[in-house]
Short mmCIF file of C-alpha atoms and ligand atoms in Angstrom, two decimals:
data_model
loop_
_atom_site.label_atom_id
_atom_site.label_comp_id
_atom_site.label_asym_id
_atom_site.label_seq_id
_atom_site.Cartn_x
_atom_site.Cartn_y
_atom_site.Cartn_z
CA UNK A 1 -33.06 40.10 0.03
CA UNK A 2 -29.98 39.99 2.64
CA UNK A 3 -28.74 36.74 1.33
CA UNK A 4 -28.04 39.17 -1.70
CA UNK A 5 -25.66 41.36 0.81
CA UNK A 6 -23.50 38.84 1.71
CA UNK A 7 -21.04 39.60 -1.31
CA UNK A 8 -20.47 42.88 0.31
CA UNK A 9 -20.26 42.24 4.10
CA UNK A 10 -17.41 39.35 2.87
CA UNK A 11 -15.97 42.26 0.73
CA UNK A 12 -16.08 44.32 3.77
CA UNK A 13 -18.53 47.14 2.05
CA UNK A 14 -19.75 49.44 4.32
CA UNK A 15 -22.86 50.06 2.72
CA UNK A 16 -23.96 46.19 2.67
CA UNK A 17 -22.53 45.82 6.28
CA UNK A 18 -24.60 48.74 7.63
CA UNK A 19 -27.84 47.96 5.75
CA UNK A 20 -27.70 44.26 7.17
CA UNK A 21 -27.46 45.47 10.85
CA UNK A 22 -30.73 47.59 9.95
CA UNK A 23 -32.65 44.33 8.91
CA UNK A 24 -31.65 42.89 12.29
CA UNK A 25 -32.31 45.92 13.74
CA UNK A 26 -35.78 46.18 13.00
CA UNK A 27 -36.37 42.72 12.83
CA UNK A 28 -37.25 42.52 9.43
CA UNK A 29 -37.17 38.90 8.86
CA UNK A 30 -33.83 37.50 7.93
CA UNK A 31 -33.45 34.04 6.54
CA UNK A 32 -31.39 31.20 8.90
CA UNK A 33 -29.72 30.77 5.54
CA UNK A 34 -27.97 34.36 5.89
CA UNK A 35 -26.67 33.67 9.14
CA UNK A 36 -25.51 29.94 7.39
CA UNK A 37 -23.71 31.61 5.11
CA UNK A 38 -22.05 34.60 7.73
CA UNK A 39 -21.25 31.65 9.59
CA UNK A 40 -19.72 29.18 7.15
CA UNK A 41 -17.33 32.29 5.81
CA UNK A 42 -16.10 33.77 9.33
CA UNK A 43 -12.84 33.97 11.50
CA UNK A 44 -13.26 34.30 15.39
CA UNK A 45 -12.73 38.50 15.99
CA UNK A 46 -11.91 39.04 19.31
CA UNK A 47 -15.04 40.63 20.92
CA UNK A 48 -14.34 42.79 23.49
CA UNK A 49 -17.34 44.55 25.39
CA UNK A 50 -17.23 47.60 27.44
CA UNK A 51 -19.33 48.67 30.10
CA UNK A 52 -19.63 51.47 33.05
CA UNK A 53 -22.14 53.85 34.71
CA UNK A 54 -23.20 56.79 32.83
CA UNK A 55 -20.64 59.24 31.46
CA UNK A 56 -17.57 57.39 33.01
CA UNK A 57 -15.89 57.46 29.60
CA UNK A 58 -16.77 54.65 27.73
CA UNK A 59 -17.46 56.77 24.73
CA UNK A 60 -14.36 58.15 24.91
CA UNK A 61 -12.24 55.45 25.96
CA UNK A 62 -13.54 53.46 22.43
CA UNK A 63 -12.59 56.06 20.39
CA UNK A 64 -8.93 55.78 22.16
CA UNK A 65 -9.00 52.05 21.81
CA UNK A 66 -10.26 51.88 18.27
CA UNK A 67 -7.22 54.68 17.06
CA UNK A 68 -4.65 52.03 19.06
CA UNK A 69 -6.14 48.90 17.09
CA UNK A 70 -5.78 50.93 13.62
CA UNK A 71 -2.43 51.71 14.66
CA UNK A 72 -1.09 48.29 15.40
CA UNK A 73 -3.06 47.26 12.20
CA UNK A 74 -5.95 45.81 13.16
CA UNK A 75 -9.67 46.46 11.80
CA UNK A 76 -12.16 47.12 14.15
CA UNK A 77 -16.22 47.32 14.46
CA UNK A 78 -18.15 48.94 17.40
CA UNK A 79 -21.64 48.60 18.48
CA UNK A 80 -22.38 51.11 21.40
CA UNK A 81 -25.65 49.38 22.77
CA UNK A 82 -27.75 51.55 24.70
CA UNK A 83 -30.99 49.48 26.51
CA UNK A 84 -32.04 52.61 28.32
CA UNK A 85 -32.47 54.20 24.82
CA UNK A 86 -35.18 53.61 22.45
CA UNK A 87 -33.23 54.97 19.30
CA UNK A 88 -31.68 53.26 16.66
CA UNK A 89 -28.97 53.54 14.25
CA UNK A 90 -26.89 56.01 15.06
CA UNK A 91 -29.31 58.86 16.49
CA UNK A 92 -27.59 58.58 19.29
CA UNK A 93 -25.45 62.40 19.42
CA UNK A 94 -21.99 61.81 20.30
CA UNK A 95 -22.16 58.74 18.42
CA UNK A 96 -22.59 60.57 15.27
CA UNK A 97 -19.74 62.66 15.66
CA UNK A 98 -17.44 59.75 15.71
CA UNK A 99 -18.97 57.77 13.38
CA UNK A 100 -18.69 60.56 10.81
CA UNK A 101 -14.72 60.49 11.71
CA UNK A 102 -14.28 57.41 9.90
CA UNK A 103 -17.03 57.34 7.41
CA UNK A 104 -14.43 57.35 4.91
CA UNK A 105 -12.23 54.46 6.54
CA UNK A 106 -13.19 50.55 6.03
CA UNK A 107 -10.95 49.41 8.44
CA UNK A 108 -13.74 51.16 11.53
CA UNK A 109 -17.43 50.53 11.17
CA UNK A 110 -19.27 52.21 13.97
CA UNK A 111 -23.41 51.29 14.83
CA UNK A 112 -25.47 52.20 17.95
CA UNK A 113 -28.38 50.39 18.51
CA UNK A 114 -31.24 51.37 21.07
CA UNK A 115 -33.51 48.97 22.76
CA UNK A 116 -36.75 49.19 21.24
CA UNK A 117 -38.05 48.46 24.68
CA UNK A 118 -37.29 44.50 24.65
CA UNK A 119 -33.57 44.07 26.60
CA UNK A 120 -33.71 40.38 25.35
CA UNK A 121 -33.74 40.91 21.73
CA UNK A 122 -31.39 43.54 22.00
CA UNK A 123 -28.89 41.00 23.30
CA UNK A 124 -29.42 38.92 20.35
CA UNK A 125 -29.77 41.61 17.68
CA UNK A 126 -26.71 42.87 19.05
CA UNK A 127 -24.86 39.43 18.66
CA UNK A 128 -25.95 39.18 15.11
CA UNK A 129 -24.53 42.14 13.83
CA UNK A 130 -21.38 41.12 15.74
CA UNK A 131 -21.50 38.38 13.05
CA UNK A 132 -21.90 40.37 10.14
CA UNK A 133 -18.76 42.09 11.76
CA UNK A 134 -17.07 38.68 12.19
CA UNK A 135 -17.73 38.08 8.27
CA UNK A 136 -16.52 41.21 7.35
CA UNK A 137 -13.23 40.46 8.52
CA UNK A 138 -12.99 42.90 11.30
CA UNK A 139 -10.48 41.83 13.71
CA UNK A 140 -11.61 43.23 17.22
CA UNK A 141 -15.33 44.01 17.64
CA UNK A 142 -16.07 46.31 20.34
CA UNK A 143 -18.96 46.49 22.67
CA UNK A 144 -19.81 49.16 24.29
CA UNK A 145 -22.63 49.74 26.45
CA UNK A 146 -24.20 51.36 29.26
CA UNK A 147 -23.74 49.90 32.54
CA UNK A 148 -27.16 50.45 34.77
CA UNK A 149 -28.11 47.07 35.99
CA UNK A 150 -29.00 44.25 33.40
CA UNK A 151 -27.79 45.57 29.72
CA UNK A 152 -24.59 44.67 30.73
CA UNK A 153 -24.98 41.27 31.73
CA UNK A 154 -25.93 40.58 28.16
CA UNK A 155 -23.25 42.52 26.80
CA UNK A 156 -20.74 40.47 28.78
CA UNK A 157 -22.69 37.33 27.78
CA UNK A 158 -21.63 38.57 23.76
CA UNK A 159 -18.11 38.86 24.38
CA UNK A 160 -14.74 37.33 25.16
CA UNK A 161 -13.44 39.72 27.24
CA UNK A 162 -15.19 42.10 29.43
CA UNK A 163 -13.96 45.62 30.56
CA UNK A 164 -15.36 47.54 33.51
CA UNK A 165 -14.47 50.80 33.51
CA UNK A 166 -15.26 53.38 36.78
CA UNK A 167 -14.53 56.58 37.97
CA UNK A 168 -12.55 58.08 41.02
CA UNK A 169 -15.94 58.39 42.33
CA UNK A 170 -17.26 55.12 41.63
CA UNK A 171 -17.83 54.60 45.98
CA UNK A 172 -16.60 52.03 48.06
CA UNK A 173 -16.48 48.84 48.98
CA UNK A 174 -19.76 47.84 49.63
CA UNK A 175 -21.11 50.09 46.56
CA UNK A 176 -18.70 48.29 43.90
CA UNK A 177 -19.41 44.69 45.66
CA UNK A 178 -23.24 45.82 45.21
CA UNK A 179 -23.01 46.81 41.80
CA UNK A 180 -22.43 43.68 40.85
CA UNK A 181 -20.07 44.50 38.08
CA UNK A 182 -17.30 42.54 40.01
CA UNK A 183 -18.44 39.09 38.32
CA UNK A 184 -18.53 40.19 34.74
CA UNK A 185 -15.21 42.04 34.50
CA UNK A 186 -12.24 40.52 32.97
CA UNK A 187 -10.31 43.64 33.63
CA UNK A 188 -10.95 47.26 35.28
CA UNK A 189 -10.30 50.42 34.52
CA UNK A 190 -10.28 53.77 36.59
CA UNK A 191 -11.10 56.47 34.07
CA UNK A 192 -10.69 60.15 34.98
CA UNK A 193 -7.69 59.38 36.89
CA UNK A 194 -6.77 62.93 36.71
CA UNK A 195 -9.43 62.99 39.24
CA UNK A 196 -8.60 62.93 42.99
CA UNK A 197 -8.91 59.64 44.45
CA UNK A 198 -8.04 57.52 41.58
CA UNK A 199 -5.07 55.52 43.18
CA UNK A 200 -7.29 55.25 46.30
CA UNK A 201 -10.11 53.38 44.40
CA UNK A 202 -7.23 51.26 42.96
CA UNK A 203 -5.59 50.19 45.98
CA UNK A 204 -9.26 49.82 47.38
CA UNK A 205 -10.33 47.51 43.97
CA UNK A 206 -7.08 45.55 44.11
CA UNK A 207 -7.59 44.07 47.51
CA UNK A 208 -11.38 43.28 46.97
CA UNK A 209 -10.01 41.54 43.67
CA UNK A 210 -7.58 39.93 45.83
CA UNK A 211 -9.88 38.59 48.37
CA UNK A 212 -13.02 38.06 46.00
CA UNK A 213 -12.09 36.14 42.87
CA UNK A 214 -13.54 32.68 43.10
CA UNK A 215 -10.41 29.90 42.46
CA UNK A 216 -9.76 28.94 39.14
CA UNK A 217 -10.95 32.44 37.83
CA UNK A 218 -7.81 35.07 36.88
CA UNK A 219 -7.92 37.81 39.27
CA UNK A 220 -8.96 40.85 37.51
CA UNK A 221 -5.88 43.23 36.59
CA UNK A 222 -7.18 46.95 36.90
CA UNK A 223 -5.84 49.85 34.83
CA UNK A 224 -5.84 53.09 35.29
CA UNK A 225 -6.68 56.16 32.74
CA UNK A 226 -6.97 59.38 31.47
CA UNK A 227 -9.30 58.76 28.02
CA UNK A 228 -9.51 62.32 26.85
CA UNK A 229 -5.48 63.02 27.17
CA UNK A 230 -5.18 59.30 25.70
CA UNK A 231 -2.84 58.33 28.93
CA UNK A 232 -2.71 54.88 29.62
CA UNK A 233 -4.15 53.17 26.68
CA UNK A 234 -1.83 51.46 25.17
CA UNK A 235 -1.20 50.11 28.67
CA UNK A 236 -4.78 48.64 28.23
CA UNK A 237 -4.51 47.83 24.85
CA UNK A 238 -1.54 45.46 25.33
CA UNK A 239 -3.28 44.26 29.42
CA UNK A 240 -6.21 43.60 27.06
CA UNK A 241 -3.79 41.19 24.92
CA UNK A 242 -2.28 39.26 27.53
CA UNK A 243 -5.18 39.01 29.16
CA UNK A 244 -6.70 37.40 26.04
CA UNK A 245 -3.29 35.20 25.96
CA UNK A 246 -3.93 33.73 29.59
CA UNK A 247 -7.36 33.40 28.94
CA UNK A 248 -6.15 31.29 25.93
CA UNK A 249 -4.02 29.01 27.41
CA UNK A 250 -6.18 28.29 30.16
CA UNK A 251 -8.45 27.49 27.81
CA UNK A 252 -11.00 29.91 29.19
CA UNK A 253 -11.54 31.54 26.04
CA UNK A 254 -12.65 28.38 24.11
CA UNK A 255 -14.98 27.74 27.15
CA UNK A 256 -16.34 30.89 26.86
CA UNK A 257 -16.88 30.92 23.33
CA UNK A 258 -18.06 27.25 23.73
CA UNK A 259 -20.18 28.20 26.18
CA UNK A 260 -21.68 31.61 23.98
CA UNK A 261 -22.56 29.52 21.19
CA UNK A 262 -25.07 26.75 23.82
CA UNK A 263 -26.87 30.08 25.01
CA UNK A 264 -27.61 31.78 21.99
CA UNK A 265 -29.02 28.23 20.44
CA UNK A 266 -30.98 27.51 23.97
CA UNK A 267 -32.34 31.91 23.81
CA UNK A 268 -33.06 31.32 20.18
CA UNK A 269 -35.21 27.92 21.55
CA UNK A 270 -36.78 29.63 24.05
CA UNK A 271 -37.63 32.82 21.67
CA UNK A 272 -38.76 30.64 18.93
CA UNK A 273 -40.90 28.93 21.19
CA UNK A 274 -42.62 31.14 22.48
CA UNK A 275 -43.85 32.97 18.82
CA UNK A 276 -45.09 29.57 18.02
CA UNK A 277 -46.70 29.30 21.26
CA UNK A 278 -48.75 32.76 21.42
CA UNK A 279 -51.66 32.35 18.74
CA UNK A 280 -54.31 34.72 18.87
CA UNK A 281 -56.98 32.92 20.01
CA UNK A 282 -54.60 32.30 23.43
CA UNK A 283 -53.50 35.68 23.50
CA UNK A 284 -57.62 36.07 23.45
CA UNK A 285 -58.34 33.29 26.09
CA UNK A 286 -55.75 34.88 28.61
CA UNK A 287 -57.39 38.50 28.10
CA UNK A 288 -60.76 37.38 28.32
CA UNK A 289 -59.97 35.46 31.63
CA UNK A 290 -57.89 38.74 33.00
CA UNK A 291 -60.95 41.61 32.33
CA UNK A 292 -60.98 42.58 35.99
CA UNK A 293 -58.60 41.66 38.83
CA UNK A 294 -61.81 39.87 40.51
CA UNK A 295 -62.23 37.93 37.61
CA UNK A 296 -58.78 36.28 37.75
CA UNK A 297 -59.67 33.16 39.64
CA UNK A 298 -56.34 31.10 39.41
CA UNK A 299 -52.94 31.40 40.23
CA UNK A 300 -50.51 32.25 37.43
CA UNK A 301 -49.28 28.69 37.27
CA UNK A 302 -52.64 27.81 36.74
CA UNK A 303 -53.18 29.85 34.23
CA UNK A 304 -49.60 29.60 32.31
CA UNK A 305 -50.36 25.14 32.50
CA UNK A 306 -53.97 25.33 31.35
CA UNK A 307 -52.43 27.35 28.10
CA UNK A 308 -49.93 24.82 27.59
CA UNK A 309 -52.35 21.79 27.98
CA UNK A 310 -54.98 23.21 25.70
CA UNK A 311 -54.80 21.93 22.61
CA UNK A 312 -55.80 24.75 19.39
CA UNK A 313 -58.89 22.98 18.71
CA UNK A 314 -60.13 23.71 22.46
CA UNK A 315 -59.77 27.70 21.95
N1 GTP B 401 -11.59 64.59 33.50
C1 GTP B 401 -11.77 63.62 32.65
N2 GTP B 401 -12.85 63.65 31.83
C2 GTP B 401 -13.03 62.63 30.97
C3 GTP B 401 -12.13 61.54 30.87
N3 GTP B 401 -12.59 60.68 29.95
C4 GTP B 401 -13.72 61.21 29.45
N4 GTP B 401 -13.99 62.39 30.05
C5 GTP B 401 -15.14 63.28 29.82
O1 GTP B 401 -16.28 62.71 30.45
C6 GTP B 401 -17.45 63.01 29.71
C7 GTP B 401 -18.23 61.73 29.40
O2 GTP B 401 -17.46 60.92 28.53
P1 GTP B 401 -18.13 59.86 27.55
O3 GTP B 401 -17.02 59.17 26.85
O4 GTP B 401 -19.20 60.48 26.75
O5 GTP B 401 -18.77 58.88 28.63
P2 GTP B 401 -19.77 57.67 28.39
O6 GTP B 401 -19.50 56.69 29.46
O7 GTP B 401 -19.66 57.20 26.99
O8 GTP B 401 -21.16 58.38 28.62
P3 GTP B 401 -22.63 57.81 28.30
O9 GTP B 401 -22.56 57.17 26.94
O10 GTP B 401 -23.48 59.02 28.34
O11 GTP B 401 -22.93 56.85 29.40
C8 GTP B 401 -17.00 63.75 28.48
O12 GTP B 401 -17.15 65.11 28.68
C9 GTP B 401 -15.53 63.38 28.36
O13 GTP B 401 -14.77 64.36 27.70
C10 GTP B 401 -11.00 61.54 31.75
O14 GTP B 401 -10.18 60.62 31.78
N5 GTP B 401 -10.88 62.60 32.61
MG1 MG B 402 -21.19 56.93 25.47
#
């Protein structure tokens, strides 16, 4: 049945677009041939992800972003992915809102997903449907997600670019080196910078930047904003660009890309694996061998090679 979509996410129809991202969603089994096809009739979008602690504007700062690309004429998908959330498809409240602002508009396509409680295949659900954004011709593909530990990893695993945006009260020193948001940022932002503080964080970010970024990587430029007066995007927008232009000609962005492509076949490997791997009847032996924790008599390596050694017949 979604090979039969593929018309309409290459005609960039909303409808076919959105009810492709549910099948991955919900892991409804889609072929390898759909993402053959996806694949064989894509450009590269630039995909751009977003990340940041809870309510530091990322929301808000999208929405800014997405009316800058329309306005220098380029289309533009979003997936807000939310691991700490369970829900799907848009339940998410604010999201709603927004995505009802351009229901009408083919050049935006807007789709939360939540995490079903596996972080792992949200990273690759959300990668797919960043294909079936690719195919539809959407120029920039925006991910945005919450930043509270390892969600965001994967996010900046899915994209080209990665933004980190904080807040005037984002801490200091030790708390941002902690966080360890200052490997996966490409570039920072300092939301709420009508907030006091703001040009202290800067100044603060700057020199850890300065003295922090391994050789050979670009030092991260930081940005600051005000995302509900819109100050200070376009700033981004066009830091974002250059950015993307350096990248380029460093050839950091093929690398990247290159280097996207190995990890989702060696995840999709690993994933496919292990469903072939976990029959019942070893799913069985492990359970019947783990009734009581007195009745566990090996360690876990013992356990994990004895599974892979057995052969079916032995179950
Ligand atoms: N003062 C100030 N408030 C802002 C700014 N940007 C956003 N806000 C407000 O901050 C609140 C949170 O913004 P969101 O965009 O929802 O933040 P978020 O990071 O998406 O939040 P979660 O998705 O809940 O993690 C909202 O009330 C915004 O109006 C800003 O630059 N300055
Ligand atoms: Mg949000």
């Amino acid at each position: 049945m979604p090979k039969e979509l593929i018309p309409g996410i290459l005609d960039n129809d909303t409808g076919a677009i959105s009810k492709a991202i549910t099948r991955i969603e919900n892991d409804q089994r889609v072929p390898d041939s759909f993402f053959s096809e996806l694949h064989e009739n894509s450009s590269q979008s630039i995909r751009i992800g977003i990340t940041g602690p809870p309510g530091s504007g990322k929301s808000t700062l999208t929405n800014e972003l997405i009316k800058t690309c329309l306005s220098s004429n380029k289309t533009v998908g979003v997936i807000a992915v939310d691991p700490t959330s369970p829900f799907t498809g848009g339940a998410l409240l604010g999201d709603r809102v927004r995505m009802n602002k351009y229901l009408w508009d083919d050049r935006v396509f807007i789709r939360s997903m939540g995490s079903h409680g596996d972080l792992g295949g949200l990273a690759r659900k959300a990668q797919e449907a960043g294909d079936v954004l690719a195919a539809s011709g959407k120029d920039i593909i925006l991910y945005e997600t919450i930043g509270v530990g390892q969600g965001e990893h994967d996010v900046a695993k899915a994209a080209d670019l990665t933004v980190v945006i904080l807040v005037p009260e984002s801490g200091d020193e030790i708390q941002l080196m902690k966080a360890g948001l200052i490997e996966i940022a490409d570039l920072f932002v300092i939301n709420k910078s009508d907030r006091d503080g703001a040009n202290r964080l800067a100044s603060l970010l700057k020199n850890i930047l300065h003295n922090f970024t391994a050789r050979g990587k670009i030092e991260p430029p930081v940005f600051n904003t005000v995302a509900n007066q819109g100050q200070g995007i376009i700033d981004l927008f066009m830091g974002i660009q250059d950015h993307l232009k350096l990248m380029e000609g460093k050839g950091m962005l093929d690398n990247r890309r290159l280097n996207r492509y190995r990890d989702r076949v060696s995840d999709l490997i690993r994933e496919r694996l292990e469903d072939k791997f976990w029959t019942e009847e070893k799913r069985a032996f492990l359970n019947q061998a783990t009734q009581t924790l007195n009745s566990i008599k090996s360690a876990p390596v013992i356990m994990a090679q004895k599974l892979l050694d057995r052969q079916p017949d032995e179950f």
